[in-house]
Amino acid sequence: MSQFSSIGTTLFLSMAALCVQAQDNWDYASVHKSTCADGGQLEMNLCLSREAGKVEKRMTQELHNLMGVLAHPASLSQSQVAWSTF
């Protein structure tokens, strides 16, 4: 099995596991919403902005982890730039 196939299989199985987990807790944003539910609109906006920053940092770490195992990570890097622009 090629490295690309094994990475693809790993990603597919990881996504499948996340979907199964999401069935039990379908509102995965509820943690962030309940964390930021106190206060007025300004406080909630600031809190959600901080939470979004934490998620962005984790996604960036995962991207770098994935790029470390790919033989040719350039296309993934290009996709990430396109997603960030979106």
mmCIF file of N, CA and C in Angstrom:
data_model
loop_
_atom_site.group_PDB
_atom_site.id
_atom_site.type_symbol
_atom_site.label_atom_id
_atom_site.label_comp_id
_atom_site.label_asym_id
_atom_site.label_seq_id
_atom_site.Cartn_x
_atom_site.Cartn_y
_atom_site.Cartn_z
ATOM 1 N N MET A 1 0.856 -1.176 0.000
ATOM 2 C CA MET A 1 0.000 0.000 0.000
ATOM 3 C C MET A 1 0.899 1.236 0.000
ATOM 4 N N SER A 2 0.604 2.167 -0.833
ATOM 5 C CA SER A 2 1.423 3.374 -0.915
ATOM 6 C C SER A 2 1.190 4.260 0.307
ATOM 7 N N GLN A 3 2.127 5.175 0.516
ATOM 8 C CA GLN A 3 2.001 6.105 1.648
ATOM 9 C C GLN A 3 0.743 6.945 1.505
ATOM 10 N N PHE A 4 0.429 7.362 0.268
ATOM 11 C CA PHE A 4 -0.762 8.174 0.034
ATOM 12 C C PHE A 4 -2.020 7.402 0.393
ATOM 13 N N SER A 5 -2.082 6.127 0.002
ATOM 14 C CA SER A 5 -3.265 5.316 0.306
ATOM 15 C C SER A 5 -3.432 5.123 1.804
ATOM 16 N N SER A 6 -2.334 4.872 2.497
ATOM 17 C CA SER A 6 -2.452 4.657 3.941
ATOM 18 C C SER A 6 -2.850 5.940 4.662
ATOM 19 N N ILE A 7 -2.350 7.080 4.204
ATOM 20 C CA ILE A 7 -2.754 8.351 4.805
ATOM 21 C C ILE A 7 -4.220 8.622 4.508
ATOM 22 N N GLY A 8 -4.640 8.358 3.271
ATOM 23 C CA GLY A 8 -6.045 8.543 2.909
ATOM 24 C C GLY A 8 -6.957 7.669 3.742
ATOM 25 N N THR A 9 -6.556 6.415 3.932
ATOM 26 C CA THR A 9 -7.344 5.496 4.745
ATOM 27 C C THR A 9 -7.412 5.981 6.186
ATOM 28 N N THR A 10 -6.288 6.432 6.710
ATOM 29 C CA THR A 10 -6.258 6.949 8.080
ATOM 30 C C THR A 10 -7.172 8.156 8.234
ATOM 31 N N LEU A 11 -7.098 9.080 7.280
ATOM 32 C CA LEU A 11 -7.970 10.258 7.337
ATOM 33 C C LEU A 11 -9.439 9.863 7.255
ATOM 34 N N PHE A 12 -9.761 8.920 6.358
ATOM 35 C CA PHE A 12 -11.145 8.471 6.213
ATOM 36 C C PHE A 12 -11.654 7.864 7.514
ATOM 37 N N LEU A 13 -10.852 6.979 8.113
ATOM 38 C CA LEU A 13 -11.276 6.340 9.355
ATOM 39 C C LEU A 13 -11.391 7.349 10.495
ATOM 40 N N SER A 14 -10.497 8.337 10.514
ATOM 41 C CA SER A 14 -10.582 9.383 11.537
ATOM 42 C C SER A 14 -11.867 10.183 11.389
ATOM 43 N N MET A 15 -12.201 10.532 10.149
ATOM 44 C CA MET A 15 -13.433 11.289 9.908
ATOM 45 C C MET A 15 -14.656 10.451 10.272
ATOM 46 N N ALA A 16 -14.614 9.155 9.962
ATOM 47 C CA ALA A 16 -15.732 8.280 10.315
ATOM 48 C C ALA A 16 -15.903 8.223 11.831
ATOM 49 N N ALA A 17 -14.787 8.137 12.551
ATOM 50 C CA ALA A 17 -14.855 8.106 14.014
ATOM 51 C C ALA A 17 -15.431 9.408 14.560
ATOM 52 N N LEU A 18 -15.049 10.526 13.964
ATOM 53 C CA LEU A 18 -15.599 11.814 14.394
ATOM 54 C C LEU A 18 -17.096 11.886 14.139
ATOM 55 N N CYS A 19 -17.547 11.333 13.022
ATOM 56 C CA CYS A 19 -18.983 11.340 12.716
ATOM 57 C C CYS A 19 -19.753 10.511 13.728
ATOM 58 N N VAL A 20 -19.207 9.347 14.084
ATOM 59 C CA VAL A 20 -19.867 8.503 15.081
ATOM 60 C C VAL A 20 -19.913 9.228 16.419
ATOM 61 N N GLN A 21 -18.814 9.857 16.789
ATOM 62 C CA GLN A 21 -18.775 10.612 18.039
ATOM 63 C C GLN A 21 -19.758 11.772 17.993
ATOM 64 N N ALA A 22 -19.881 12.413 16.853
ATOM 65 C CA ALA A 22 -20.772 13.564 16.717
ATOM 66 C C ALA A 22 -22.230 13.162 16.890
ATOM 67 N N GLN A 23 -22.571 11.892 16.594
ATOM 68 C CA GLN A 23 -23.946 11.448 16.778
ATOM 69 C C GLN A 23 -24.338 11.530 18.246
ATOM 70 N N ASP A 24 -23.392 11.237 19.126
ATOM 71 C CA ASP A 24 -23.671 11.299 20.553
ATOM 72 C C ASP A 24 -23.747 12.736 21.061
ATOM 73 N N ASN A 25 -23.003 13.618 20.433
ATOM 74 C CA ASN A 25 -22.957 15.016 20.861
ATOM 75 C C ASN A 25 -23.008 15.874 19.608
ATOM 76 N N TRP A 26 -24.145 15.905 18.957
ATOM 77 C CA TRP A 26 -24.252 16.540 17.645
ATOM 78 C C TRP A 26 -24.009 18.035 17.693
ATOM 79 N N ASP A 27 -24.282 18.664 18.821
ATOM 80 C CA ASP A 27 -24.067 20.107 18.915
ATOM 81 C C ASP A 27 -22.699 20.359 19.534
ATOM 82 N N TYR A 28 -21.650 20.078 18.753
ATOM 83 C CA TYR A 28 -20.288 20.201 19.274
ATOM 84 C C TYR A 28 -19.914 21.640 19.590
ATOM 85 N N ALA A 29 -20.661 22.594 19.089
ATOM 86 C CA ALA A 29 -20.389 24.002 19.402
ATOM 87 C C ALA A 29 -20.993 24.400 20.744
ATOM 88 N N SER A 30 -21.810 23.543 21.331
ATOM 89 C CA SER A 30 -22.486 23.903 22.581
ATOM 90 C C SER A 30 -21.498 24.214 23.701
ATOM 91 N N VAL A 31 -20.351 23.553 23.706
ATOM 92 C CA VAL A 31 -19.348 23.829 24.735
ATOM 93 C C VAL A 31 -18.894 25.276 24.643
ATOM 94 N N HIS A 32 -18.608 25.727 23.433
ATOM 95 C CA HIS A 32 -18.160 27.099 23.247
ATOM 96 C C HIS A 32 -19.290 28.092 23.528
ATOM 97 N N LYS A 33 -20.501 27.727 23.116
ATOM 98 C CA LYS A 33 -21.635 28.624 23.353
ATOM 99 C C LYS A 33 -21.912 28.769 24.838
ATOM 100 N N SER A 34 -21.898 27.658 25.571
ATOM 101 C CA SER A 34 -22.188 27.743 26.999
ATOM 102 C C SER A 34 -21.057 28.439 27.747
ATOM 103 N N THR A 35 -19.820 28.282 27.274
ATOM 104 C CA THR A 35 -18.683 28.965 27.891
ATOM 105 C C THR A 35 -18.833 30.469 27.775
ATOM 106 N N CYS A 36 -19.402 30.918 26.664
ATOM 107 C CA CYS A 36 -19.475 32.352 26.372
ATOM 108 C C CYS A 36 -20.878 32.927 26.547
ATOM 109 N N ALA A 37 -21.745 32.231 27.274
ATOM 110 C CA ALA A 37 -23.136 32.665 27.377
ATOM 111 C C ALA A 37 -23.353 33.792 28.384
ATOM 112 N N ASP A 38 -22.408 33.987 29.275
ATOM 113 C CA ASP A 38 -22.583 35.026 30.300
ATOM 114 C C ASP A 38 -22.193 36.391 29.759
ATOM 115 N N GLY A 39 -22.823 37.408 30.279
ATOM 116 C CA GLY A 39 -22.474 38.772 29.912
ATOM 117 C C GLY A 39 -23.312 39.297 28.771
ATOM 118 N N GLY A 40 -22.984 40.496 28.374
ATOM 119 C CA GLY A 40 -23.691 41.139 27.273
ATOM 120 C C GLY A 40 -23.110 40.727 25.929
ATOM 121 N N GLN A 41 -23.611 41.351 24.884
ATOM 122 C CA GLN A 41 -23.196 40.994 23.532
ATOM 123 C C GLN A 41 -21.697 41.194 23.316
ATOM 124 N N LEU A 42 -21.152 42.288 23.815
ATOM 125 C CA LEU A 42 -19.723 42.555 23.652
ATOM 126 C C LEU A 42 -18.882 41.463 24.315
ATOM 127 N N GLU A 43 -19.231 41.104 25.546
ATOM 128 C CA GLU A 43 -18.491 40.062 26.255
ATOM 129 C C GLU A 43 -18.585 38.726 25.532
ATOM 130 N N MET A 44 -19.788 38.399 25.028
ATOM 131 C CA MET A 44 -19.956 37.142 24.296
ATOM 132 C C MET A 44 -19.130 37.141 23.016
ATOM 133 N N ASN A 45 -19.130 38.258 22.297
ATOM 134 C CA ASN A 45 -18.342 38.347 21.065
ATOM 135 C C ASN A 45 -16.851 38.180 21.346
ATOM 136 N N LEU A 46 -16.366 38.836 22.398
ATOM 137 C CA LEU A 46 -14.948 38.720 22.748
ATOM 138 C C LEU A 46 -14.591 37.295 23.156
ATOM 139 N N CYS A 47 -15.460 36.681 23.930
ATOM 140 C CA CYS A 47 -15.240 35.310 24.375
ATOM 141 C C CYS A 47 -15.219 34.348 23.185
ATOM 142 N N LEU A 48 -16.197 34.476 22.289
ATOM 143 C CA LEU A 48 -16.240 33.604 21.116
ATOM 144 C C LEU A 48 -15.044 33.837 20.206
ATOM 145 N N SER A 49 -14.559 35.058 20.152
ATOM 146 C CA SER A 49 -13.356 35.343 19.377
ATOM 147 C C SER A 49 -12.153 34.607 19.968
ATOM 148 N N ARG A 50 -12.048 34.600 21.292
ATOM 149 C CA ARG A 50 -10.960 33.860 21.947
ATOM 150 C C ARG A 50 -11.091 32.364 21.679
ATOM 151 N N GLU A 51 -12.318 31.847 21.768
ATOM 152 C CA GLU A 51 -12.548 30.427 21.511
ATOM 153 C C GLU A 51 -12.183 30.072 20.069
ATOM 154 N N ALA A 52 -12.555 30.933 19.128
ATOM 155 C CA ALA A 52 -12.213 30.697 17.720
ATOM 156 C C ALA A 52 -10.700 30.687 17.537
ATOM 157 N N GLY A 53 -9.999 31.546 18.249
ATOM 158 C CA GLY A 53 -8.539 31.564 18.188
ATOM 159 C C GLY A 53 -7.931 30.260 18.678
ATOM 160 N N LYS A 54 -8.506 29.695 19.745
ATOM 161 C CA LYS A 54 -8.024 28.412 20.267
ATOM 162 C C LYS A 54 -8.227 27.301 19.241
ATOM 163 N N VAL A 55 -9.402 27.291 18.613
ATOM 164 C CA VAL A 55 -9.696 26.273 17.606
ATOM 165 C C VAL A 55 -8.770 26.436 16.403
ATOM 166 N N GLU A 56 -8.548 27.664 15.984
ATOM 167 C CA GLU A 56 -7.648 27.934 14.857
ATOM 168 C C GLU A 56 -6.236 27.444 15.167
ATOM 169 N N LYS A 57 -5.781 27.671 16.389
ATOM 170 C CA LYS A 57 -4.448 27.218 16.791
ATOM 171 C C LYS A 57 -4.360 25.698 16.733
ATOM 172 N N ARG A 58 -5.402 25.014 17.211
ATOM 173 C CA ARG A 58 -5.402 23.547 17.181
ATOM 174 C C ARG A 58 -5.421 23.032 15.744
ATOM 175 N N MET A 59 -6.211 23.669 14.895
ATOM 176 C CA MET A 59 -6.264 23.252 13.491
ATOM 177 C C MET A 59 -4.906 23.442 12.816
ATOM 178 N N THR A 60 -4.218 24.529 13.138
ATOM 179 C CA THR A 60 -2.893 24.780 12.569
ATOM 180 C C THR A 60 -1.904 23.718 13.037
ATOM 181 N N GLN A 61 -1.976 23.338 14.310
ATOM 182 C CA GLN A 61 -1.102 22.283 14.822
ATOM 183 C C GLN A 61 -1.359 20.966 14.098
ATOM 184 N N GLU A 62 -2.632 20.631 13.896
ATOM 185 C CA GLU A 62 -2.973 19.394 13.195
ATOM 186 C C GLU A 62 -2.499 19.435 11.746
ATOM 187 N N LEU A 63 -2.602 20.595 11.113
ATOM 188 C CA LEU A 63 -2.120 20.746 9.739
ATOM 189 C C LEU A 63 -0.621 20.482 9.675
ATOM 190 N N HIS A 64 0.129 21.051 10.602
ATOM 191 C CA HIS A 64 1.583 20.840 10.615
ATOM 192 C C HIS A 64 1.927 19.380 10.900
ATOM 193 N N ASN A 65 1.162 18.728 11.770
ATOM 194 C CA ASN A 65 1.375 17.303 12.029
ATOM 195 C C ASN A 65 1.160 16.489 10.761
ATOM 196 N N LEU A 66 0.096 16.789 10.044
ATOM 197 C CA LEU A 66 -0.210 16.067 8.816
ATOM 198 C C LEU A 66 0.841 16.329 7.749
ATOM 199 N N MET A 67 1.268 17.572 7.628
ATOM 200 C CA MET A 67 2.276 17.910 6.624
ATOM 201 C C MET A 67 3.597 17.201 6.911
ATOM 202 N N GLY A 68 3.856 16.906 8.177
ATOM 203 C CA GLY A 68 5.080 16.214 8.550
ATOM 204 C C GLY A 68 5.145 14.780 8.075
ATOM 205 N N VAL A 69 3.998 14.160 7.799
ATOM 206 C CA VAL A 69 4.002 12.766 7.359
ATOM 207 C C VAL A 69 3.786 12.616 5.859
ATOM 208 N N LEU A 70 3.468 13.692 5.178
ATOM 209 C CA LEU A 70 3.247 13.619 3.735
ATOM 210 C C LEU A 70 4.564 13.724 2.977
ATOM 211 N N ALA A 71 4.668 12.955 1.900
ATOM 212 C CA ALA A 71 5.866 13.019 1.061
ATOM 213 C C ALA A 71 5.919 14.332 0.293
ATOM 214 N N HIS A 72 4.764 14.824 -0.151
ATOM 215 C CA HIS A 72 4.680 16.055 -0.939
ATOM 216 C C HIS A 72 3.583 16.946 -0.354
ATOM 217 N N PRO A 73 3.891 17.707 0.682
ATOM 218 C CA PRO A 73 2.861 18.488 1.373
ATOM 219 C C PRO A 73 2.455 19.788 0.679
ATOM 220 N N ALA A 74 3.026 20.090 -0.481
ATOM 221 C CA ALA A 74 2.750 21.381 -1.128
ATOM 222 C C ALA A 74 1.269 21.564 -1.445
ATOM 223 N N SER A 75 0.602 20.511 -1.937
ATOM 224 C CA SER A 75 -0.816 20.659 -2.291
ATOM 225 C C SER A 75 -1.671 20.894 -1.051
ATOM 226 N N LEU A 76 -1.311 20.260 0.051
ATOM 227 C CA LEU A 76 -2.043 20.493 1.300
ATOM 228 C C LEU A 76 -1.834 21.929 1.765
ATOM 229 N N SER A 77 -0.622 22.414 1.633
ATOM 230 C CA SER A 77 -0.326 23.796 2.006
ATOM 231 C C SER A 77 -1.127 24.774 1.154
ATOM 232 N N GLN A 78 -1.221 24.504 -0.148
ATOM 233 C CA GLN A 78 -2.007 25.357 -1.046
ATOM 234 C C GLN A 78 -3.484 25.323 -0.668
ATOM 235 N N SER A 79 -3.985 24.151 -0.327
ATOM 236 C CA SER A 79 -5.386 24.022 0.081
ATOM 237 C C SER A 79 -5.656 24.801 1.360
ATOM 238 N N GLN A 80 -4.713 24.759 2.283
ATOM 239 C CA GLN A 80 -4.879 25.471 3.544
ATOM 240 C C GLN A 80 -4.919 26.975 3.308
ATOM 241 N N VAL A 81 -4.077 27.471 2.419
ATOM 242 C CA VAL A 81 -4.079 28.903 2.097
ATOM 243 C C VAL A 81 -5.414 29.290 1.470
ATOM 244 N N ALA A 82 -5.919 28.442 0.563
ATOM 245 C CA ALA A 82 -7.211 28.718 -0.076
ATOM 246 C C ALA A 82 -8.332 28.723 0.958
ATOM 247 N N TRP A 83 -8.298 27.781 1.898
ATOM 248 C CA TRP A 83 -9.330 27.714 2.935
ATOM 249 C C TRP A 83 -9.264 28.946 3.834
ATOM 250 N N SER A 84 -8.063 29.353 4.216
ATOM 251 C CA SER A 84 -7.912 30.538 5.065
ATOM 252 C C SER A 84 -8.430 31.785 4.368
ATOM 253 N N THR A 85 -8.206 31.869 3.062
ATOM 254 C CA THR A 85 -8.691 33.008 2.284
ATOM 255 C C THR A 85 -10.207 33.021 2.243
ATOM 256 N N PHE A 86 -10.803 31.815 2.140
ATOM 257 C CA PHE A 86 -12.251 31.692 2.079
ATOM 258 C C PHE A 86 -12.849 32.219 3.362
#
